[in-house]
PDB file of C-alpha atoms in Angstrom:
ATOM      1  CA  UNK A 155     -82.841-152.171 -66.800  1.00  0.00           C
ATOM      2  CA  UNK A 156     -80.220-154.910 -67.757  1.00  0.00           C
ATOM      3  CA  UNK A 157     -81.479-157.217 -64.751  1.00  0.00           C
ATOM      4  CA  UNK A 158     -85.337-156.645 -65.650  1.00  0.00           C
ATOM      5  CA  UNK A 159     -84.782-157.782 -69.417  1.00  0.00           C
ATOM      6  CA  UNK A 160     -83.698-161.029 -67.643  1.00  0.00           C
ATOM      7  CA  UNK A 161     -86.293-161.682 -65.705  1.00  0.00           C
ATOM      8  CA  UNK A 162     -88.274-161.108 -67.957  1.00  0.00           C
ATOM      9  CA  UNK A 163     -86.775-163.631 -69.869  1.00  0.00           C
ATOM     10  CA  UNK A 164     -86.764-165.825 -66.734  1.00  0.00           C
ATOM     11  CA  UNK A 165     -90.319-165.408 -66.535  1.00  0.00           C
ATOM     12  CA  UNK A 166     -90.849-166.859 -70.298  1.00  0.00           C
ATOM     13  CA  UNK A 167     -88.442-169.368 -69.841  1.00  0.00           C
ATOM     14  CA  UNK A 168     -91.166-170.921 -66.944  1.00  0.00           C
ATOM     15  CA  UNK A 169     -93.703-171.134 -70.115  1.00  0.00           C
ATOM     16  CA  UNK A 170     -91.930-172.460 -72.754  1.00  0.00           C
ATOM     17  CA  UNK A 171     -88.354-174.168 -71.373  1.00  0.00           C
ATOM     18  CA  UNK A 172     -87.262-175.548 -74.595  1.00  0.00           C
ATOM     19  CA  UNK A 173     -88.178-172.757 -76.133  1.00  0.00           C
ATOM     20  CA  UNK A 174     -84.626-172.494 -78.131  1.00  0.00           C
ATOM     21  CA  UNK A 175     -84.259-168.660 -79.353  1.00  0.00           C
ATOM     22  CA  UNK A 176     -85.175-167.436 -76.005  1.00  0.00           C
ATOM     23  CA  UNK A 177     -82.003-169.378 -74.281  1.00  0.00           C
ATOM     24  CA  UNK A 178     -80.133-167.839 -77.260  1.00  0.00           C
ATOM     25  CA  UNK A 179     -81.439-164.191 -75.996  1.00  0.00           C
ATOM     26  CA  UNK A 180     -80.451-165.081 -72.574  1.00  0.00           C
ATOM     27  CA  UNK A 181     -76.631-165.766 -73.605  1.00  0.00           C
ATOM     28  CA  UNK A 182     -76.818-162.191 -75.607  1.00  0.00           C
ATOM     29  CA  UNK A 183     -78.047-160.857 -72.291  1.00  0.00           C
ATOM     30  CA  UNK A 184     -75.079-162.215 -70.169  1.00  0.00           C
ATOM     31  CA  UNK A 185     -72.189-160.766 -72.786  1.00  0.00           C
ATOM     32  CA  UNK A 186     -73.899-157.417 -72.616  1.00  0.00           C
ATOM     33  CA  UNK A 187     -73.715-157.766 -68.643  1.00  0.00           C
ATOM     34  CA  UNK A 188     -70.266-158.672 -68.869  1.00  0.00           C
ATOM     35  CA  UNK A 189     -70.661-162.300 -67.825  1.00  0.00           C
ATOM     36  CA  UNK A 190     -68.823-163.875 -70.593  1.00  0.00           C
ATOM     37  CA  UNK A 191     -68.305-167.149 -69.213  1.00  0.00           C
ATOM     38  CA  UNK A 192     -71.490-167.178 -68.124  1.00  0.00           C
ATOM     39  CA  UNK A 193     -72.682-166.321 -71.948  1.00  0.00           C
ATOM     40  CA  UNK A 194     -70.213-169.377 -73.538  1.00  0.00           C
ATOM     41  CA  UNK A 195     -72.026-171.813 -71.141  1.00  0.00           C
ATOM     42  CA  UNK A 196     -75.695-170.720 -72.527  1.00  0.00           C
ATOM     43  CA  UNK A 197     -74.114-170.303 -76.056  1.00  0.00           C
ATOM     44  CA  UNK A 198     -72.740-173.699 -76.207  1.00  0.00           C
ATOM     45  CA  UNK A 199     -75.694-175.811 -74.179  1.00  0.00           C
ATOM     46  CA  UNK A 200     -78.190-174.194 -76.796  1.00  0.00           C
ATOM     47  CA  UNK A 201     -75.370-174.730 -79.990  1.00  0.00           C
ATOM     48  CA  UNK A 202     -75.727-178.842 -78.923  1.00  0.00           C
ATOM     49  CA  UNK A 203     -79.335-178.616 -77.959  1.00  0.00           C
ATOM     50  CA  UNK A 204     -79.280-177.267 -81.978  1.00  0.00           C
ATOM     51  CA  UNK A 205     -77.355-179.889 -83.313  1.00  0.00           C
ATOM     52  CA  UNK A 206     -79.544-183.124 -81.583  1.00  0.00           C
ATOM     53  CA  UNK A 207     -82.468-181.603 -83.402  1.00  0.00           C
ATOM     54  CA  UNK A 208     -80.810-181.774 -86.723  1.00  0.00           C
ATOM     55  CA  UNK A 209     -80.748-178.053 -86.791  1.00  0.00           C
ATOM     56  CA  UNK A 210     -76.881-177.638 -87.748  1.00  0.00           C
ATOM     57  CA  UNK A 211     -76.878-174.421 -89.232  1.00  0.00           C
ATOM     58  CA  UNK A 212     -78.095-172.786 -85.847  1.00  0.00           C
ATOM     59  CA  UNK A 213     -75.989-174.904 -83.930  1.00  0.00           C
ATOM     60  CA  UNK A 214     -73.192-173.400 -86.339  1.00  0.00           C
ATOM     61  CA  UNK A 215     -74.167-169.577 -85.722  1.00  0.00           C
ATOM     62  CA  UNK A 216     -73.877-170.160 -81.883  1.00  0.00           C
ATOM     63  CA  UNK A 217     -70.600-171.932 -82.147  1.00  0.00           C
ATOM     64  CA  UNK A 218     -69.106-168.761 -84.074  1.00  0.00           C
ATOM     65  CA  UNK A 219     -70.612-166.872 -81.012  1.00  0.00           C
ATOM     66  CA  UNK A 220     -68.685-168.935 -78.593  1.00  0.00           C
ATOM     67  CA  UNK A 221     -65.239-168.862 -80.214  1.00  0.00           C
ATOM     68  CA  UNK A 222     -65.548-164.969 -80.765  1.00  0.00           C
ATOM     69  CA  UNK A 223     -66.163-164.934 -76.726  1.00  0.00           C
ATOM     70  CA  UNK A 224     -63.627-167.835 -76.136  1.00  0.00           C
ATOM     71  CA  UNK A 225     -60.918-168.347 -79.634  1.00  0.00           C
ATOM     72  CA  UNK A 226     -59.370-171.452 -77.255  1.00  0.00           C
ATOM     73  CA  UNK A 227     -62.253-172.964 -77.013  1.00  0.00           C
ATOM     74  CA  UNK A 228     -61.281-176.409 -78.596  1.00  0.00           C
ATOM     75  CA  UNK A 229     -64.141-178.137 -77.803  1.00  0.00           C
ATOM     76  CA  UNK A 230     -65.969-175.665 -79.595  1.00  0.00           C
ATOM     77  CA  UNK A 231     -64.213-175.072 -82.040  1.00  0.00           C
ATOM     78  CA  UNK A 232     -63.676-179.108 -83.018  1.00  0.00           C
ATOM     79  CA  UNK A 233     -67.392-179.357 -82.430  1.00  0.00           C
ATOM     80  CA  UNK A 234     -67.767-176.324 -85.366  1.00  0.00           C
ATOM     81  CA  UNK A 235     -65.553-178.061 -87.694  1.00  0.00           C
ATOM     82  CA  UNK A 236     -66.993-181.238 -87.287  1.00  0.00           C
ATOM     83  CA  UNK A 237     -70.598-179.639 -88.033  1.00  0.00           C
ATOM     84  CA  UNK A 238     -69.239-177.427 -91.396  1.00  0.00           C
ATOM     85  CA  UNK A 239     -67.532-181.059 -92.570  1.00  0.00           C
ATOM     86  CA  UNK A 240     -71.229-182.524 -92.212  1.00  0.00           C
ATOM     87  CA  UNK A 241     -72.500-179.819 -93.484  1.00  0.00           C
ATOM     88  CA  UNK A 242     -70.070-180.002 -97.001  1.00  0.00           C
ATOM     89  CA  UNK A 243     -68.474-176.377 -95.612  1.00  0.00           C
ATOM     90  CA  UNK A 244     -65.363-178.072 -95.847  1.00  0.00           C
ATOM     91  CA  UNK A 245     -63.347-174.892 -96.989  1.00  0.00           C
ATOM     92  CA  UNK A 246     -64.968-173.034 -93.849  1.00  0.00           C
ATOM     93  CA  UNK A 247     -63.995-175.826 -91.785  1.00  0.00           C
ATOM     94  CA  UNK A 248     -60.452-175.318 -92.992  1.00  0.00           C
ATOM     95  CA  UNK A 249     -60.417-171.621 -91.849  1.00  0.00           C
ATOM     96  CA  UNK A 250     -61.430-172.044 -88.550  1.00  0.00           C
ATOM     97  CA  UNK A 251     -58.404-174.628 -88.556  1.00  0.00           C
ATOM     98  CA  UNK A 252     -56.172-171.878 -89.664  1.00  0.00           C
ATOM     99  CA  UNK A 253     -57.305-169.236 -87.529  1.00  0.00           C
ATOM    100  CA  UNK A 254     -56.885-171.718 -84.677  1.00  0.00           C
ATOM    101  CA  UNK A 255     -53.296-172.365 -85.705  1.00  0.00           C
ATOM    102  CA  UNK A 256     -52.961-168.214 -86.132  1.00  0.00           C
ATOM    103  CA  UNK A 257     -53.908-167.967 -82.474  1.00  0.00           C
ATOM    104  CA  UNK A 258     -50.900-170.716 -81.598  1.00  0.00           C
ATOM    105  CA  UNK A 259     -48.729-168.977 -83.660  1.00  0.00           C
ATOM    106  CA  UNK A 260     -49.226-165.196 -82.515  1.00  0.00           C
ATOM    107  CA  UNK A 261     -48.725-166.571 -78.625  1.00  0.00           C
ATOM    108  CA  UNK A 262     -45.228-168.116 -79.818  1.00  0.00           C
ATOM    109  CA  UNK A 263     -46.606-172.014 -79.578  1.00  0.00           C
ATOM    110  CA  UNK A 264     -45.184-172.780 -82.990  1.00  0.00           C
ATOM    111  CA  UNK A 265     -45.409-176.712 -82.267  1.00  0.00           C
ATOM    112  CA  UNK A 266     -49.525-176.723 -81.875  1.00  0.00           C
ATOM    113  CA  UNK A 267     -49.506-174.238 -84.420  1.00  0.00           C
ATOM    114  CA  UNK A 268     -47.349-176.083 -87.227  1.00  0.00           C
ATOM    115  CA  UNK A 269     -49.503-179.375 -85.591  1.00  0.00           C
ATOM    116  CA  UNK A 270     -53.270-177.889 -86.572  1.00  0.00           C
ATOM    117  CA  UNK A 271     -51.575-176.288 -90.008  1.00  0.00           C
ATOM    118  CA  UNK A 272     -50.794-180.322 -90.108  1.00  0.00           C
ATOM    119  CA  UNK A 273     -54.314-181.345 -89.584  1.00  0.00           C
ATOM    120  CA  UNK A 274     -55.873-178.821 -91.702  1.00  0.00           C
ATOM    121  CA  UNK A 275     -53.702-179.988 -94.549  1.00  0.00           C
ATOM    122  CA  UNK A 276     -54.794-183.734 -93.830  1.00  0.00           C
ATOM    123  CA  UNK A 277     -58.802-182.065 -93.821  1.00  0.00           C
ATOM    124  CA  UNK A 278     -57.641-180.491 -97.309  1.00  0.00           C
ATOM    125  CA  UNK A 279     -56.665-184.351 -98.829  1.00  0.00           C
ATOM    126  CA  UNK A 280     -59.420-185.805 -97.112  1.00  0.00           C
ATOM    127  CA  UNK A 281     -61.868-183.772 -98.217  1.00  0.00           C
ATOM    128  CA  UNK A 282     -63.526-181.638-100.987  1.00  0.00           C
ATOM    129  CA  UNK A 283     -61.884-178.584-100.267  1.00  0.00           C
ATOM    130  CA  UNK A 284     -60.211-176.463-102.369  1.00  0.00           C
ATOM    131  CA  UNK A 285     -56.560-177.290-103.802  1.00  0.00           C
ATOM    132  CA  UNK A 286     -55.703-173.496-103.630  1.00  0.00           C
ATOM    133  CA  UNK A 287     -55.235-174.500 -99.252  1.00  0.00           C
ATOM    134  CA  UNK A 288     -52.362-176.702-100.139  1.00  0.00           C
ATOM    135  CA  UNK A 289     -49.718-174.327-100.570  1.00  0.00           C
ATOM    136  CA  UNK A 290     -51.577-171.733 -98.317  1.00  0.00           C
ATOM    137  CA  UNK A 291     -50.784-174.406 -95.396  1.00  0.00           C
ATOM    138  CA  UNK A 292     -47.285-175.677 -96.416  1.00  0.00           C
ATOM    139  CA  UNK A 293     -46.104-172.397 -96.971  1.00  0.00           C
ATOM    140  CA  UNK A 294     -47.124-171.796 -93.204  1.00  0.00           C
ATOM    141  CA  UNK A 295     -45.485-174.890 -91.776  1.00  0.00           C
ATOM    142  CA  UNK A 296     -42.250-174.417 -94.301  1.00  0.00           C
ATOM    143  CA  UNK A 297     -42.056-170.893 -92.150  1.00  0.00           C
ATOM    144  CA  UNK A 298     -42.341-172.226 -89.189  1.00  0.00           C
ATOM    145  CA  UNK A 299     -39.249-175.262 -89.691  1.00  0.00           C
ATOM    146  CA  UNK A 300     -37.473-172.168 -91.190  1.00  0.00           C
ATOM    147  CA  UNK A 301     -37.998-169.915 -87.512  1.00  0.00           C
ATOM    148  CA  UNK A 302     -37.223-173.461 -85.755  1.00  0.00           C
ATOM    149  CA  UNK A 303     -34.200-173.481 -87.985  1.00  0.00           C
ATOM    150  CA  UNK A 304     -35.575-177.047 -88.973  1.00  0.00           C
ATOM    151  CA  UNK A 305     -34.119-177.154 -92.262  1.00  0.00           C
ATOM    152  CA  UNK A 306     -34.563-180.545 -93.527  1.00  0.00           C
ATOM    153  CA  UNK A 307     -38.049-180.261 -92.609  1.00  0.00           C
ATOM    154  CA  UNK A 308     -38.423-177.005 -94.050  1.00  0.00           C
ATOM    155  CA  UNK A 309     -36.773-178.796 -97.593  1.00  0.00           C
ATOM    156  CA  UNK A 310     -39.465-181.473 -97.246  1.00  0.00           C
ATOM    157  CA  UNK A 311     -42.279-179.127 -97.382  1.00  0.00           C
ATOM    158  CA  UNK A 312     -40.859-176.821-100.093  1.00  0.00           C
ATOM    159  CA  UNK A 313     -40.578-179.712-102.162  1.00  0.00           C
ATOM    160  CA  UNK A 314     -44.205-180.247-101.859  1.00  0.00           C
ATOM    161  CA  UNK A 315     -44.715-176.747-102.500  1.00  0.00           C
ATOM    162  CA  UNK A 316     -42.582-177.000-105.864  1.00  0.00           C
ATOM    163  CA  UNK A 317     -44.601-179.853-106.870  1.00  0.00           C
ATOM    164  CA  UNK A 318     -47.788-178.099-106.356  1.00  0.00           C
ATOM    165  CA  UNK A 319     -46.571-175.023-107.583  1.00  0.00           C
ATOM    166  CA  UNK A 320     -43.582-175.219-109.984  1.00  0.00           C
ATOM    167  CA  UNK A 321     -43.960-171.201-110.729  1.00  0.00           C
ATOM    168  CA  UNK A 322     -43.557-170.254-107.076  1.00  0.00           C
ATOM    169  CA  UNK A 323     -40.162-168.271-106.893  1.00  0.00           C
ATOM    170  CA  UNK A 324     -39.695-168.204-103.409  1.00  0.00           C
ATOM    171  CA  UNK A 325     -40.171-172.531-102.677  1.00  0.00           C
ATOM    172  CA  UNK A 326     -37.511-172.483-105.501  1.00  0.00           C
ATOM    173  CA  UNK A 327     -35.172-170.447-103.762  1.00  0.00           C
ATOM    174  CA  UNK A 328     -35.250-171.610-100.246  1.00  0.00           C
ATOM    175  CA  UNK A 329     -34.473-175.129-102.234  1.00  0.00           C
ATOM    176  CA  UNK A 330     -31.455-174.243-103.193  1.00  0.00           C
ATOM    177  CA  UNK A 331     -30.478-172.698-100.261  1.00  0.00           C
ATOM    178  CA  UNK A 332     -31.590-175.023 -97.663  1.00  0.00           C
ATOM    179  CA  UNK A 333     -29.298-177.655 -99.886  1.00  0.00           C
ATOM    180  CA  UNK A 334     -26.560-175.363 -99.598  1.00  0.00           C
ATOM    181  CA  UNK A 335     -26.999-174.861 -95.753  1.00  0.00           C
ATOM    182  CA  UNK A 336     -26.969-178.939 -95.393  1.00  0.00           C
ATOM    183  CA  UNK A 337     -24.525-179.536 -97.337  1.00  0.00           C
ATOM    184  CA  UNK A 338     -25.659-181.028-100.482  1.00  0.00           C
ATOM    185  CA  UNK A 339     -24.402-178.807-103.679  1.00  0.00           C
ATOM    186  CA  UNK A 340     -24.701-181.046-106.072  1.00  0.00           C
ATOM    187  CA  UNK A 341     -28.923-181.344-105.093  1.00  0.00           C
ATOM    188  CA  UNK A 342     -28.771-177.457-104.378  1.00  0.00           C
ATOM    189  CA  UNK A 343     -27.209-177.357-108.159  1.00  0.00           C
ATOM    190  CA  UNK A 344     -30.219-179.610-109.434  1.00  0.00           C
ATOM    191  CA  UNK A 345     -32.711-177.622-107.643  1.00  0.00           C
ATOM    192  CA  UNK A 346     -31.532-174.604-109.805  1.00  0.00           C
ATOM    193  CA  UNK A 347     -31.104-176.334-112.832  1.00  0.00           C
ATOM    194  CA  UNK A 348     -34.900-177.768-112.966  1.00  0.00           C
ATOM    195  CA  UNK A 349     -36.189-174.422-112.300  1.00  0.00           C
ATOM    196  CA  UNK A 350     -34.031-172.594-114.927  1.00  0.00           C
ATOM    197  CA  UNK A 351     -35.390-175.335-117.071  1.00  0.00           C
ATOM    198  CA  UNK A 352     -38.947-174.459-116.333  1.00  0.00           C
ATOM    199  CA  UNK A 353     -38.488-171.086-116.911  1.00  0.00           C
ATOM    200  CA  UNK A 354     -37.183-171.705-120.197  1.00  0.00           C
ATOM    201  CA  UNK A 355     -40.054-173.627-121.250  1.00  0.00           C
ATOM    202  CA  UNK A 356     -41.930-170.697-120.993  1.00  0.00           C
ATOM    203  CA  UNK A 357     -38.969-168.302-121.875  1.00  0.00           C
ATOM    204  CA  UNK A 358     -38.724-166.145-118.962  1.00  0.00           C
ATOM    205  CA  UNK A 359     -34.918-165.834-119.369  1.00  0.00           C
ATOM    206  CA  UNK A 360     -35.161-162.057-117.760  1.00  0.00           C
ATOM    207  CA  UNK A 361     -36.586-163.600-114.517  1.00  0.00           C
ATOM    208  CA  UNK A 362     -34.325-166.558-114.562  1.00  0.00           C
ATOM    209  CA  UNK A 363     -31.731-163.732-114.577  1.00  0.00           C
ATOM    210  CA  UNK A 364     -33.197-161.897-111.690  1.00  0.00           C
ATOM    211  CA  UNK A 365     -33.341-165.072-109.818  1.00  0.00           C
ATOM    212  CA  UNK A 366     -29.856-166.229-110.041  1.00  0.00           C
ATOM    213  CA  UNK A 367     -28.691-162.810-109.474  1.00  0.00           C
ATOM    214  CA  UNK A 368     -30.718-162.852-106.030  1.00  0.00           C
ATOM    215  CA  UNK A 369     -28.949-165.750-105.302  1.00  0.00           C
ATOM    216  CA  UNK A 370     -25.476-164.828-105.828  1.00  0.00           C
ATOM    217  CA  UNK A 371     -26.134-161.506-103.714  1.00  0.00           C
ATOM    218  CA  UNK A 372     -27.670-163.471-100.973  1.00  0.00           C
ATOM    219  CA  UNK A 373     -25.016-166.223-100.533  1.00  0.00           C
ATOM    220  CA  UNK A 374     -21.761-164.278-101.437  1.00  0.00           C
ATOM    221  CA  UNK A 375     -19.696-166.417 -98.678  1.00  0.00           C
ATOM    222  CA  UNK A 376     -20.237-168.795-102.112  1.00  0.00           C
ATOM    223  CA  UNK A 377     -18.087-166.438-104.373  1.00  0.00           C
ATOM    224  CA  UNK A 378     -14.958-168.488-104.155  1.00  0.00           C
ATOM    225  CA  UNK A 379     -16.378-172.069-104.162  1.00  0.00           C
ATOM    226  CA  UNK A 380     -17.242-174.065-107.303  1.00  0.00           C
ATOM    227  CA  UNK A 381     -21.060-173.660-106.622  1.00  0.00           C
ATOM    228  CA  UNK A 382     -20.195-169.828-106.886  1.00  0.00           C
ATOM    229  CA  UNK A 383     -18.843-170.034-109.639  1.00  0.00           C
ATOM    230  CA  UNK A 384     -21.683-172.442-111.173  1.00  0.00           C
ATOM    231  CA  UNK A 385     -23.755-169.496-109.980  1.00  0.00           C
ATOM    232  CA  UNK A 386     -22.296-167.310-112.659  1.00  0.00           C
ATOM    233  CA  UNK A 387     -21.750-169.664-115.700  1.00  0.00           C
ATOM    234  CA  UNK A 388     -25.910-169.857-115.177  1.00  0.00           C
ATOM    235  CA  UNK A 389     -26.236-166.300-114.885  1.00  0.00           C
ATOM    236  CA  UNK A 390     -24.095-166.245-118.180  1.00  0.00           C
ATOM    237  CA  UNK A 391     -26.340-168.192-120.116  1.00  0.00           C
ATOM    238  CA  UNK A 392     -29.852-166.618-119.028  1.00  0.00           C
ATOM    239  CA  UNK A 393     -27.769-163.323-119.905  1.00  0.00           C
ATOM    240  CA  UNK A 394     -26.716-165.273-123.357  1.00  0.00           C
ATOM    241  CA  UNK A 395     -30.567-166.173-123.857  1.00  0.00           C
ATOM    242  CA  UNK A 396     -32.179-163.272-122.735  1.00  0.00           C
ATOM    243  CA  UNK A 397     -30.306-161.393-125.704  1.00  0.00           C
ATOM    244  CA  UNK A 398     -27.434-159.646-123.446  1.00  0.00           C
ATOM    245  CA  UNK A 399     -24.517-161.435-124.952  1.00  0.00           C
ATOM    246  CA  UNK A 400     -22.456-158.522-124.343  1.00  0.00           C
ATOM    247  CA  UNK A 401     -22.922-158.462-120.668  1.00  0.00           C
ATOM    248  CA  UNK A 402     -22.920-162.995-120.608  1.00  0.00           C
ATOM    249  CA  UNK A 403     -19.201-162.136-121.723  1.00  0.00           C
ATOM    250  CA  UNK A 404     -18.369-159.228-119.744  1.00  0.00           C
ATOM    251  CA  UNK A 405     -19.220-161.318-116.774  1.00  0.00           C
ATOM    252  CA  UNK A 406     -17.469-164.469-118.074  1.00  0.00           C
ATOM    253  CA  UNK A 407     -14.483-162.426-118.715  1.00  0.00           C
ATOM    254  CA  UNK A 408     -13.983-161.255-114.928  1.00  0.00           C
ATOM    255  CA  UNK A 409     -14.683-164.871-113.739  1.00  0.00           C
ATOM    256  CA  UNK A 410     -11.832-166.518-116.164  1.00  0.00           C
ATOM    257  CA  UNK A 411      -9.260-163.738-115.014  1.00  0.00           C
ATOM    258  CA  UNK A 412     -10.476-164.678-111.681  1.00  0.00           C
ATOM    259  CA  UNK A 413     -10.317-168.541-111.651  1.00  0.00           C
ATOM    260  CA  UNK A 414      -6.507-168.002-113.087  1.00  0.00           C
ATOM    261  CA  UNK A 415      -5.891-165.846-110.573  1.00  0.00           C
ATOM    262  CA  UNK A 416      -6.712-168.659-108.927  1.00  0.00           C
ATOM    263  CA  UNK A 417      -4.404-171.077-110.710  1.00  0.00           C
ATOM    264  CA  UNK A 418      -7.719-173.135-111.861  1.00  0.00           C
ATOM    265  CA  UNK A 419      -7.312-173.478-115.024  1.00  0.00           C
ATOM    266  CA  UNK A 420      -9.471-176.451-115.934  1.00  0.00           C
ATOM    267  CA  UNK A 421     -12.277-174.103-114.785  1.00  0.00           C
ATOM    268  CA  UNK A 422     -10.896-171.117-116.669  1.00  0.00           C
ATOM    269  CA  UNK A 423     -11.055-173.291-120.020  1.00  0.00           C
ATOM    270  CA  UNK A 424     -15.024-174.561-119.051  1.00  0.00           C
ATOM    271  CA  UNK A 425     -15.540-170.380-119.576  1.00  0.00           C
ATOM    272  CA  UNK A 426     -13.494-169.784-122.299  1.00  0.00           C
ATOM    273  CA  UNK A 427     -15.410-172.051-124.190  1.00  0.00           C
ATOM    274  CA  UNK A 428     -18.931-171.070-122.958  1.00  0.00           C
ATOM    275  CA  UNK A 429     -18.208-167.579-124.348  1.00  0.00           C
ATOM    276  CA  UNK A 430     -17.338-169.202-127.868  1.00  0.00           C
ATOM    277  CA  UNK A 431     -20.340-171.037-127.854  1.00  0.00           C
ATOM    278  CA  UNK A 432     -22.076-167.140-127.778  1.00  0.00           C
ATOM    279  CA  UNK A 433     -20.617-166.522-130.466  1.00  0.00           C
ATOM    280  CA  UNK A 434     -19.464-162.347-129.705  1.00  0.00           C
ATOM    281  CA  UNK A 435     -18.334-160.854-132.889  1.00  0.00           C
ATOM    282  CA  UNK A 436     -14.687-161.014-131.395  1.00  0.00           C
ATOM    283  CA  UNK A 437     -15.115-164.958-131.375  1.00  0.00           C
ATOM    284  CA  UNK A 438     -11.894-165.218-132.665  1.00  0.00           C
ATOM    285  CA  UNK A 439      -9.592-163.492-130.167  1.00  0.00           C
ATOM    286  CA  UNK A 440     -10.958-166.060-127.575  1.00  0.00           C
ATOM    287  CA  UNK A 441     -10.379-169.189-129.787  1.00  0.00           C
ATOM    288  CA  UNK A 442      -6.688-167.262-129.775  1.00  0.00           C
ATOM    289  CA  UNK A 443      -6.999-167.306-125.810  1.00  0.00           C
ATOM    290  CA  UNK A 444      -8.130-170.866-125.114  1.00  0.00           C
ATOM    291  CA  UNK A 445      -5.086-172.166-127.391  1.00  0.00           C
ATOM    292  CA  UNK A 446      -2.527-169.958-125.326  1.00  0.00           C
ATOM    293  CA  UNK A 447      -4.524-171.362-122.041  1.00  0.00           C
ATOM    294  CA  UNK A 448      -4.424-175.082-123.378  1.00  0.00           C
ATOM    295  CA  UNK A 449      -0.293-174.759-123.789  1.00  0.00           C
ATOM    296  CA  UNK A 450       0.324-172.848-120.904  1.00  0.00           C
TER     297      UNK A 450
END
């Protein structure tokens, strides 16, 4: 039955050889017999054939019909993108670059994958497309330096990310800790500091809290180093600000006994005096301790 439907069209073919929609039938013939390659062949003579005539939004349906049959296709699949940029489809034209750099990424070829996420982002700046695909795409490529363990890479695209998107939690944290892993406190410090600042502006002290607390549970190696400590005199204030006094001074407390444990007493005075500045209704007992500190 198969075989007679194509000679059939065969037969019509003889009449009327540039007759478009019926080499389009033929190519739907050949996939239901199987005969894929046979199908992307038809599919993609008939998708040019299309586009010479001016006709791109046919050529464009057969080129979907090809990569469905064939997702490696490249030449197809350029040959699509190029005809939804023409066609002002630019945010279509950016999906089919992501999908193509899905593919990459799903068979473990994470350097063509990160390199189309790389064009598709240059399409995005080029083009008319929408803004949103900015940190769509550099939140793909930051995961792929992160799975390459490429961190300074990884830094450089978060801090495009945190440009874009100052409110995006996750681009603030891996800043801080991709400093830390290189290295670089003091910019690991700053990192933290801008986006406590941030949140202030819009006084979301409870989520600042959250977020420093994250921090100090995922990097406790940190707990004895200066940065640790840092860690906590934040966490102190957003406590402080968010209206927990009680527990900013609670935690203070344990870190002062702790740093002169420690014999670090210049650091041990910094906290005495941050819980004065709070104010706590026994303000005065810790003016008492940070004269017996001073003369100790």
């Amino acid at each position: 039955m198969m075989r007679t439907a194509m000679d059939e069209a065969f037969d019509a073919l003889r009449s009327a050889p540039t007759y478009l929609p019926l080499h389009t039938l033929m190519g739907d013939l050949l996939v239901k017999e199987g005969r894929s390659q046979d199908a992307i062949a038809k599919f993609s003579v008939v998708a040019h054939a299309y586009g010479m005539r001016g006709e791109v939004g046919q050529a464009t349906r057969l080129l979907r019909r090809v990569i469905q049959l064939a997702p490696m296709d490249m030449a197809a699949r350029t040959l699509l993108i190029d005809q939804l940029t023409a066609r002002g489809q630019v945010d279509e034209a950016i999906q089919e670059y992501l999908d193509l750099a899905d593919i990459y990424y799903h068979l473990a070829e994470l350097d063509m994958a990160r390199k189309t996420y790389a064009t598709a982002l240059h399409a995005v700046q080029q083009g008319n497309a929408s803004r949103d695909w900015n940190t769509t795409i550099l939140q793909r490529m930051a995961d792929i330096d992160l799975q390459r363990l490429d961190w300074r890479q990884a830094l450089r695209v978060f801090e495009q990310i945190r440009t874009l998107r100052p409110d995006d939690e996750i681009a603030r944290k891996q800043l801080v800790e991709l400093n830390m892993r290189l290295g670089q406190e003091s910019l690991a410090l700053g990192e933290l500091e801008n986006y406590l600042t941030y949140l202030g502006s819009i006084r979301q002290y409870e989520t600042a809290v959250i977020f420093i607390e994250d921090l100090i549970r995922e990097n406790a190696e940190a707990a004895g180093k200066k940065i640790g400590t840092t860690f906590r005199k934040a966490l102190a204030e957003q406590l402080h600000l968010a209206g927990r006094t009680d527990d900013a001074v609670t935690l203070l407390d344990a870190l002062g006994e702790s740093l002169m444990a420690e014999n670090r007493k210049p650091e041990a005075l910094e906290i005495i005096n941050q819980i004065i500045t709070f104010n706590p209704s026994n303000v005065e007992d810790y003016r008492v301790l940070l004269k017996q500190v001073q003369e100790s």
